[in-house]
């Protein structure tokens, strides 16, 4: 029975609430602190500095690599300390004593390895965590070999060989942490066999991401999303061996099937009892590069959609089928028309152009950004019921109808090197498709991004991701000072981060005003910093000031009058410098 709380119980509740808030804040701080970020641009022909390497090598050592008999270092340390599994520790808060201890010992082991070699590191691990030397040898050797390869840089030599038409040794293209064999740099990058996608490990990894994504939506909205719009890129699916493709298959509840030549050419339906949740409708907008590289994969995805939409299952367990039926009734169209879910640019065309529209401020209402996306991406790919190839047939009605039913949008992030404010492509795709959904459904979708590189593979909301990127990059002195070491180019990078952040405001409204306030204070209203930036690259710093003023004038940033006036003065002085007036 509920009783009215006594004064002491209330006090107790207050204290608990305060403790909860402090712990949540601490957790956020650790997340920001531990985030791996690039601290400078890559310079052709130059190896990374040693101090940049420890975090990267620690991350590299944090993954099992069964194909080369390597067990992850934190897992070995956890087991050696008798703390169960590292997977279990990762579910605990970031400040959990055991978790912190494991991470501290792992870092210490990598530092010792770099300064004193494998034997010293093995001894340390034995002493501090009771791990057997034979067990840690494979992971420590991998780290040592990788550290040595990081110092080899034949980029300039390879470039001049290529220019002379000579042979350049080939090497795989991937993220270093996903595949350490990408080193040494300076080789002729080769991609992937599209028939191998998704790999078994990409498919296995993707189950957890999809589960997290669906659980998060369920928690925030009280139900699973009926339809999710996915953005699929070519290079990302090369790097991850098809993680994005695997996520699409998991959402629909199907597995890839290999033929006798080990090529993924078919799919198999996972029974509902085994799946334990409804099948989700997926609307896939794929990049031009994906279309060019993964034509057989687009057919596979299209076949998966058609198979799932034809299953004899209750509609409340098969949202894809339910949506296709609803579209057929609403639009009086055929199954072939209603079931299209794989869209890209017209053949030979690339990109959405939404990034250029934003950069050049050539738009009046945000809805134009979503409409441009649909114009560019409304070309259908797959095969119809009679087996005829559909290769880039313009069909905006099909894309409109599918997007109108979308509840959430999603994109996979698979590298720490390129995040959602580093390049304009994330907002031109994920941002613009979200705007197109909003235009059609009348409701802003939930927007999510995964972080499949971290061991605890998080799914974050767009707002959380923008904040994390801002804290760890744009406003982080370690990041911007790293950029400013590159002079002119560094200022351009800072400006481009702010414009990309602005791109998220324009397409999704997911940027809090404090971000623009802090950007203004850090780069423009601090006179010493302003002078430094203006001397290095007055054009970019002028654009940065103009972008902040635009953020205000478009209603993305409520700024105090006095700050706005100061910004206008800064802008006008910078413009005078550009024009050579002063
Ligand atoms: C892609 O790999 O598909 C891609 C690369 C850059 C921008 C957009 C897409
Ligand atoms: Mg003037």
XYZ file of C-alpha atoms and ligand atoms in Angstrom:
592
model
C 0.000 0.000 0.000
C 1.304 3.488 -0.829
C 1.852 5.798 2.114
C 2.374 9.526 2.085
C 6.131 10.047 2.238
C 7.417 11.267 5.585
C 9.779 14.220 5.754
C 12.776 11.890 6.199
C 11.684 9.739 3.253
C 11.359 12.892 1.166
C 14.840 13.964 2.235
C 16.072 10.512 1.395
C 14.382 10.694 -2.023
C 16.007 14.072 -2.672
C 19.409 12.690 -1.799
C 18.916 9.669 -4.020
C 17.822 11.913 -6.876
C 20.858 14.125 -6.370
C 23.177 11.087 -6.333
C 21.518 9.798 -9.480
C 22.059 13.135 -11.249
C 25.702 13.356 -10.155
C 26.396 9.804 -11.348
C 24.668 10.458 -14.687
C 26.763 13.615 -15.111
C 29.939 11.724 -14.226
C 29.055 9.062 -16.787
C 28.593 11.744 -19.480
C 31.939 13.312 -18.591
C 33.704 9.964 -18.877
C 32.067 9.365 -22.245
C 33.433 12.686 -23.515
C 36.842 12.113 -21.938
C 37.286 8.612 -23.329
C 36.155 9.400 -26.862
C 38.820 8.791 -29.455
C 39.291 11.867 -31.671
C 41.687 12.808 -34.427
C 44.042 15.495 -33.105
C 45.244 16.747 -36.448
C 44.914 16.186 -40.158
C 46.759 13.486 -42.013
C 49.755 14.888 -43.834
C 50.720 12.938 -46.938
C 53.990 11.119 -46.304
C 54.029 11.674 -42.530
C 53.518 8.953 -39.899
C 51.308 9.792 -36.870
C 53.004 11.078 -33.740
C 53.633 8.540 -30.994
C 51.443 10.229 -28.397
C 48.491 9.876 -30.775
C 49.024 6.154 -30.943
C 48.313 4.856 -27.434
C 44.566 5.440 -27.490
C 44.299 3.997 -30.975
C 46.355 0.905 -30.103
C 44.367 0.379 -26.938
C 41.187 0.428 -29.001
C 42.798 -1.965 -31.475
C 43.614 -4.346 -28.605
C 40.029 -4.220 -27.338
C 38.559 -6.493 -29.986
C 38.689 -10.284 -30.395
C 40.152 -11.309 -33.751
C 39.338 -15.006 -33.974
C 40.741 -15.234 -37.512
C 44.237 -14.578 -36.112
C 43.838 -16.209 -32.702
C 43.819 -12.859 -30.877
C 41.762 -12.410 -27.725
C 40.868 -8.889 -26.622
C 43.154 -7.465 -23.933
C 40.428 -6.115 -21.586
C 38.697 -9.519 -21.678
C 41.906 -11.300 -20.683
C 42.576 -8.812 -17.882
C 38.985 -9.119 -16.606
C 39.222 -12.902 -16.532
C 42.672 -12.759 -14.873
C 41.292 -10.542 -12.109
C 38.415 -12.975 -11.584
C 35.816 -10.313 -12.447
C 33.769 -12.487 -14.828
C 33.483 -11.256 -18.402
C 34.353 -7.828 -19.774
C 31.025 -7.847 -21.595
C 29.335 -7.894 -18.178
C 31.567 -5.066 -16.892
C 30.664 -2.960 -19.926
C 27.025 -3.073 -18.865
C 28.013 -1.419 -15.576
C 28.512 2.348 -15.268
C 31.731 3.726 -16.755
C 33.018 4.567 -13.260
C 32.492 1.039 -11.915
C 35.593 0.091 -9.891
C 36.235 -3.168 -11.757
C 35.719 -1.558 -15.159
C 38.080 1.300 -14.327
C 40.719 -1.129 -13.021
C 40.586 -3.282 -16.163
C 40.919 -0.214 -18.396
C 43.780 1.162 -16.302
C 45.763 -2.099 -16.448
C 45.105 -2.481 -20.196
C 46.368 1.045 -20.876
C 49.401 0.513 -18.670
C 50.176 -2.692 -20.619
C 50.080 -0.861 -23.960
C 52.240 2.000 -22.647
C 54.771 -0.508 -21.301
C 54.725 -2.415 -24.570
C 55.568 0.724 -26.526
C 58.319 1.858 -24.181
C 59.871 -1.459 -23.074
C 58.634 -4.225 -25.377
C 56.473 -7.347 -25.238
C 58.274 -9.118 -22.387
C 57.974 -6.182 -20.000
C 54.312 -5.807 -20.861
C 53.675 -9.527 -20.347
C 55.359 -9.397 -16.935
C 53.277 -6.412 -15.937
C 50.066 -8.132 -16.958
C 51.030 -11.237 -15.022
C 51.816 -9.198 -11.941
C 48.821 -6.855 -12.032
C 46.113 -9.140 -13.335
C 47.430 -12.674 -13.147
C 47.118 -13.259 -16.892
C 49.071 -16.071 -18.469
C 51.907 -14.970 -20.809
C 50.844 -17.375 -23.580
C 47.348 -15.878 -23.548
C 48.377 -12.245 -23.951
C 51.177 -12.882 -26.416
C 48.970 -12.801 -29.581
C 47.296 -9.479 -28.744
C 50.536 -7.839 -27.612
C 52.293 -9.033 -30.776
C 49.512 -7.603 -32.915
C 49.826 -4.248 -31.156
C 53.610 -4.279 -31.505
C 53.467 -5.129 -35.218
C 50.817 -2.459 -35.801
C 52.844 0.164 -33.908
C 55.850 -0.652 -36.090
C 53.781 -0.495 -39.286
C 52.349 2.879 -38.255
C 55.849 4.294 -38.596
C 56.213 3.085 -42.178
C 54.913 5.596 -44.660
C 55.556 5.112 -48.344
C 52.834 7.475 -49.541
C 55.082 9.929 -51.388
C 57.120 7.143 -52.964
C 53.954 5.254 -54.012
C 52.366 8.399 -55.386
C 55.395 9.146 -57.561
C 55.498 5.491 -58.693
C 51.824 5.686 -59.620
C 52.434 8.920 -61.521
C 55.238 7.188 -63.435
C 52.834 4.353 -64.254
C 54.740 1.848 -62.104
C 53.414 -0.947 -59.910
C 52.066 -0.022 -56.480
C 51.554 -2.902 -54.061
C 47.863 -3.449 -53.273
C 46.374 -3.455 -49.756
C 42.889 -3.651 -48.244
C 40.824 -0.523 -47.629
C 39.208 -0.426 -44.203
C 39.281 1.309 -40.849
C 42.515 0.546 -38.989
C 40.679 -0.772 -35.969
C 38.320 -2.900 -38.042
C 41.222 -4.358 -39.991
C 44.855 -3.703 -38.903
C 46.029 -5.189 -42.226
C 45.312 -1.833 -43.882
C 48.833 -0.873 -42.755
C 51.318 0.122 -43.970
C 49.804 3.108 -45.682
C 50.801 4.116 -49.197
C 49.456 1.064 -50.988
C 46.955 0.716 -53.791
C 43.687 0.299 -51.890
C 41.403 -2.472 -53.016
C 37.833 -2.852 -51.924
C 35.573 -5.802 -51.449
C 33.875 -8.617 -53.273
C 30.220 -7.509 -53.172
C 29.071 -11.120 -53.058
C 30.838 -11.563 -49.701
C 28.632 -8.899 -48.110
C 27.504 -9.078 -45.381
C 30.305 -11.141 -43.851
C 29.394 -13.573 -41.085
C 31.007 -11.372 -38.475
C 29.265 -8.205 -39.760
C 25.957 -10.044 -39.559
C 26.703 -11.283 -36.033
C 27.802 -7.793 -34.854
C 24.708 -6.157 -36.286
C 22.207 -8.093 -34.220
C 23.197 -6.228 -31.040
C 23.039 -2.824 -32.778
C 19.579 -3.512 -34.183
C 18.341 -4.788 -30.822
C 19.643 -1.625 -29.113
C 18.071 0.567 -31.777
C 14.661 -1.072 -31.445
C 14.796 -1.143 -27.653
C 15.680 2.531 -27.552
C 12.736 3.418 -29.792
C 10.451 1.219 -27.703
C 11.597 2.933 -24.496
C 11.192 6.446 -25.897
C 7.986 5.967 -27.865
C 6.228 3.074 -26.137
C 6.322 0.936 -29.292
C 8.652 -0.427 -31.941
C 9.106 1.717 -35.036
C 6.928 0.380 -37.860
C 9.273 1.680 -40.498
C 12.880 2.893 -40.426
C 14.650 4.841 -43.169
C 18.246 3.642 -43.459
C 21.104 5.415 -45.181
C 23.587 3.007 -46.774
C 26.977 4.158 -48.046
C 29.431 2.295 -50.241
C 32.716 2.975 -48.473
C 31.215 2.236 -45.062
C 29.941 -1.117 -46.218
C 33.377 -1.899 -47.621
C 35.052 -0.958 -44.346
C 32.658 -2.996 -42.238
C 32.089 -5.822 -44.714
C 28.462 -4.850 -44.903
C 27.345 -3.844 -41.409
C 24.673 -1.500 -42.826
C 23.357 -4.224 -45.127
C 23.297 -6.689 -42.224
C 21.344 -4.205 -40.099
C 18.704 -3.903 -42.835
C 18.393 -7.705 -42.971
C 18.098 -7.994 -39.184
C 15.380 -5.328 -39.094
C 13.334 -7.365 -41.565
C 14.153 -10.588 -39.726
C 16.045 -12.481 -42.428
C 19.528 -14.014 -42.659
C 21.874 -14.028 -45.651
C 22.427 -17.428 -47.296
C 25.606 -18.417 -49.206
C 25.647 -20.555 -52.323
C 28.140 -23.328 -53.159
C 30.661 -20.674 -54.256
C 30.322 -18.947 -50.867
C 28.504 -15.983 -52.447
C 25.616 -14.330 -50.614
C 22.871 -14.737 -53.188
C 19.795 -15.611 -51.147
C 18.078 -14.866 -47.878
C 16.249 -17.050 -45.396
C 13.400 -15.885 -43.195
C 13.965 -16.082 -39.421
C 10.768 -17.556 -37.900
C 8.829 -15.077 -35.754
C 9.102 -17.312 -32.647
C 12.863 -17.083 -32.964
C 12.923 -13.365 -33.826
C 10.683 -12.545 -30.858
C 9.563 -9.159 -32.239
C 7.756 -7.798 -35.296
C 9.524 -7.456 -38.638
C 10.301 -3.791 -39.347
C 9.697 -2.014 -42.659
C 12.947 -0.509 -44.021
C 13.249 2.265 -46.575
C 16.792 2.234 -47.939
C 18.299 5.287 -49.593
C 21.690 4.260 -50.880
C 24.503 6.447 -52.134
C 25.652 6.509 -55.752
C 28.879 4.798 -54.698
C 26.926 1.991 -53.002
C 24.819 1.592 -56.141
C 27.928 1.292 -58.315
C 29.728 -1.159 -56.021
C 26.914 -3.265 -54.637
C 24.454 -3.890 -57.429
C 23.999 -7.549 -56.406
C 23.477 -6.418 -52.789
C 20.713 -4.027 -53.853
C 19.022 -6.973 -55.531
C 19.462 -9.048 -52.381
C 17.870 -6.311 -50.241
C 15.026 -5.911 -52.724
C 14.441 -9.670 -52.681
C 14.400 -9.660 -48.882
C 11.745 -6.918 -48.894
C 9.569 -8.759 -51.419
C 9.886 -12.060 -49.542
C 8.994 -10.540 -46.168
C 6.074 -8.553 -47.621
C 4.668 -11.791 -49.082
C 4.803 -13.867 -45.874
C 1.624 -15.293 -44.464
C 1.917 -13.594 -41.070
C -0.299 -11.387 -38.898
C 0.190 -7.726 -39.789
C 0.933 -6.753 -36.186
C 4.025 -9.005 -36.437
C 5.019 -7.949 -39.913
C 4.990 -4.164 -40.288
C 6.503 -4.357 -43.754
C 3.632 -6.464 -45.034
C 1.122 -4.226 -43.219
C 2.586 -1.098 -44.832
C 2.680 -2.608 -48.314
C -0.969 -3.672 -47.987
C -1.909 -0.221 -46.696
C -0.058 1.472 -49.584
C -1.784 -0.760 -52.131
C -5.181 0.186 -50.723
C -4.412 3.890 -50.280
C -2.730 4.405 -53.652
C -4.720 1.799 -55.637
C -1.440 0.389 -56.864
C 0.110 -3.000 -57.576
C 2.283 -5.054 -55.193
C 5.293 -4.179 -57.382
C 4.628 -0.462 -56.931
C 3.970 -0.646 -53.179
C 6.922 -2.870 -52.297
C 9.767 -0.686 -53.619
C 12.194 0.036 -50.789
C 15.647 0.397 -52.407
C 16.241 3.896 -53.784
C 19.256 5.780 -55.076
C 20.228 8.503 -57.540
C 19.600 8.240 -61.250
C 22.228 6.047 -62.930
C 25.489 7.972 -63.253
C 24.419 10.539 -60.649
C 25.787 11.036 -57.142
C 24.907 12.882 -53.938
C 21.864 14.809 -52.815
C 23.116 18.407 -53.364
C 21.462 19.295 -50.056
C 24.923 20.086 -48.659
C 25.551 22.636 -51.426
C 22.131 24.212 -50.897
C 22.921 24.644 -47.196
C 26.499 25.838 -47.689
C 25.398 28.480 -50.195
C 22.382 29.509 -48.075
C 20.184 28.961 -51.126
C 16.967 27.899 -49.434
C 13.993 29.674 -47.942
C 12.133 27.020 -46.007
C 13.657 23.878 -44.465
C 11.179 21.710 -46.347
C 13.079 22.485 -49.583
C 16.012 20.450 -48.235
C 13.848 17.332 -47.856
C 12.286 17.877 -51.275
C 15.669 18.123 -52.968
C 16.669 14.852 -51.309
C 13.590 13.115 -52.731
C 14.144 14.584 -56.200
C 17.690 13.232 -56.216
C 17.008 9.873 -54.561
C 13.690 8.750 -56.010
C 15.136 6.214 -58.456
C 14.081 2.629 -57.748
C 16.369 -0.396 -57.991
C 15.601 -4.127 -57.830
C 13.629 -6.643 -59.821
C 9.869 -6.775 -60.382
C 7.553 -9.779 -59.972
C 8.152 -10.905 -63.533
C 11.930 -10.928 -62.922
C 12.634 -7.793 -64.952
C 15.503 -5.631 -63.726
C 14.550 -2.189 -62.454
C 17.728 -0.135 -62.600
C 17.159 3.453 -61.647
C 13.553 3.986 -62.664
C 12.303 7.356 -61.452
C 9.442 6.774 -59.033
C 8.908 9.643 -56.570
C 5.393 8.376 -55.754
C 6.841 5.135 -54.379
C 9.472 6.944 -52.290
C 6.909 9.477 -51.017
C 4.522 6.746 -49.971
C 7.240 4.733 -48.202
C 8.725 7.784 -46.417
C 5.291 8.898 -45.217
C 5.181 5.776 -43.009
C 8.641 6.154 -41.467
C 8.914 6.532 -37.657
C 12.693 6.611 -37.296
C 15.793 7.255 -39.383
C 19.169 5.646 -38.821
C 22.761 5.544 -40.008
C 25.707 3.459 -38.906
C 28.927 5.175 -37.789
C 31.885 2.849 -38.023
C 34.998 4.931 -37.561
C 36.304 7.479 -35.092
C 38.024 9.360 -37.894
C 34.927 10.729 -39.615
C 31.950 11.791 -37.540
C 28.712 13.641 -38.220
C 30.262 17.122 -38.029
C 33.498 16.292 -39.879
C 31.890 16.082 -43.314
C 28.746 17.513 -44.904
C 27.571 14.096 -46.134
C 25.900 12.954 -42.929
C 23.484 15.862 -42.836
C 22.927 15.786 -46.598
C 21.801 12.140 -46.244
C 20.508 11.376 -42.754
C 19.458 14.963 -42.069
C 17.724 15.415 -45.408
C 15.926 12.057 -45.370
C 14.650 12.950 -41.879
C 13.363 16.270 -43.240
C 11.691 14.455 -46.162
C 9.961 12.137 -43.668
C 8.834 15.112 -41.596
C 7.417 16.810 -44.713
C 5.414 13.692 -45.568
C 4.324 12.335 -42.199
C 3.857 15.692 -40.485
C 6.070 14.485 -37.649
C 9.817 14.699 -37.081
C 11.100 11.108 -36.925
C 13.308 9.821 -34.110
C 16.837 10.074 -35.505
C 19.497 7.611 -34.351
C 23.127 6.834 -35.063
C 25.069 3.818 -33.943
C 28.620 3.747 -32.698
C 29.606 0.295 -33.853
C 33.258 0.904 -33.220
C 33.004 0.984 -29.444
C 32.894 -2.324 -27.618
C 29.614 -1.393 -25.963
C 28.214 -0.483 -29.426
C 25.924 2.346 -28.408
C 22.938 3.726 -30.262
C 22.635 7.467 -29.686
C 20.010 10.004 -30.636
C 21.096 12.650 -33.126
C 20.992 15.329 -30.415
C 23.302 13.269 -28.193
C 25.664 12.655 -31.095
C 25.809 16.343 -32.064
C 26.578 17.229 -28.433
C 29.253 14.557 -28.133
C 30.932 15.645 -31.378
C 30.791 19.287 -30.297
C 32.282 18.592 -26.880
C 34.979 16.235 -28.152
C 35.858 18.096 -31.349
C 34.637 21.599 -32.229
C 34.872 23.007 -28.680
C 37.690 20.786 -27.466
C 41.043 22.667 -27.286
C 42.872 19.382 -27.967
C 41.001 19.083 -31.252
C 41.078 22.690 -32.453
C 44.672 23.285 -31.409
C 45.517 20.088 -33.335
C 43.796 21.585 -36.359
C 45.415 24.985 -35.947
C 48.838 23.344 -36.215
C 47.909 23.070 -39.902
C 47.476 26.836 -40.240
C 45.168 27.938 -43.053
C 43.623 24.467 -43.471
C 42.994 24.159 -39.727
C 40.800 27.285 -39.650
C 38.903 25.942 -42.668
C 38.296 22.711 -40.685
C 36.875 24.629 -37.714
C 34.589 26.626 -40.020
C 33.477 23.477 -41.807
C 32.589 21.793 -38.485
C 30.386 24.746 -37.603
C 28.732 24.724 -41.040
C 28.102 20.983 -40.757
C 26.588 21.522 -37.321
C 24.422 24.236 -38.875
C 23.415 21.648 -41.519
C 21.890 19.575 -38.703
C 19.926 22.624 -37.498
C 18.660 23.198 -41.030
C 17.564 19.624 -41.655
C 16.542 18.399 -38.194
C 16.567 21.181 -35.587
C 18.676 18.891 -33.366
C 21.247 21.497 -32.307
C 20.864 23.254 -28.965
C 21.533 26.995 -28.897
C 24.357 26.678 -26.327
C 26.499 25.144 -29.048
C 26.409 28.288 -31.196
C 26.912 30.471 -28.107
C 30.037 28.553 -27.113
C 31.356 28.568 -30.700
C 30.927 32.354 -30.796
C 32.664 32.819 -27.444
C 35.542 30.443 -28.254
C 36.429 31.555 -31.764
C 35.036 35.031 -32.393
C 34.510 36.879 -29.140
C 37.890 36.003 -27.687
C 39.971 38.723 -29.316
C 43.255 36.820 -29.109
C 41.783 33.736 -30.770
C 39.977 35.838 -33.365
C 43.214 37.557 -34.346
C 45.026 34.211 -34.552
C 42.343 32.759 -36.828
C 42.105 35.888 -38.975
C 45.869 35.935 -39.565
C 45.813 32.276 -40.606
C 42.709 32.326 -42.780
C 40.507 35.399 -42.811
C 38.129 33.952 -45.415
C 37.137 30.968 -43.293
C 36.757 32.970 -40.112
C 34.552 35.469 -41.949
C 32.389 32.565 -43.179
C 32.221 31.256 -39.618
C 30.914 34.622 -38.376
C 28.408 34.777 -41.252
C 27.182 31.255 -40.442
C 26.521 32.122 -36.808
C 24.578 35.226 -37.837
C 22.626 33.069 -40.291
C 21.911 30.536 -37.498
C 20.302 33.375 -35.583
C 18.407 34.851 -38.528
C 16.946 31.457 -39.449
C 15.734 30.954 -35.892
C 18.175 28.184 -34.911
C 19.837 30.232 -32.199
C 18.371 32.650 -29.717
C 21.208 34.995 -28.930
C 21.342 37.999 -26.657
C 21.186 41.302 -28.488
C 24.562 42.412 -27.223
C 26.326 39.273 -28.396
C 24.637 39.539 -31.782
C 25.807 43.146 -32.153
C 29.359 42.128 -31.284
C 29.196 39.335 -33.865
C 27.954 41.741 -36.522
C 30.843 44.065 -35.765
C 33.317 41.170 -35.931
C 31.824 40.097 -39.262
C 31.988 43.550 -40.755
C 35.626 44.003 -39.630
C 36.555 40.646 -41.113
C 34.847 41.544 -44.336
C 36.839 44.743 -44.493
C 40.022 42.722 -44.039
C 38.991 40.364 -46.838
C 38.264 43.324 -49.081
C 41.558 44.940 -48.157
C 39.844 48.006 -46.693
C 42.070 47.882 -43.602
C 29.807 6.436 -49.973
O 30.806 5.782 -49.681
O 28.821 5.895 -50.408
C 29.804 7.904 -49.737
C 30.991 8.566 -49.594
C 30.999 9.918 -49.387
C 29.805 10.609 -49.327
C 28.605 9.943 -49.448
C 28.615 8.583 -49.652
Mg 32.430 46.337 -46.054
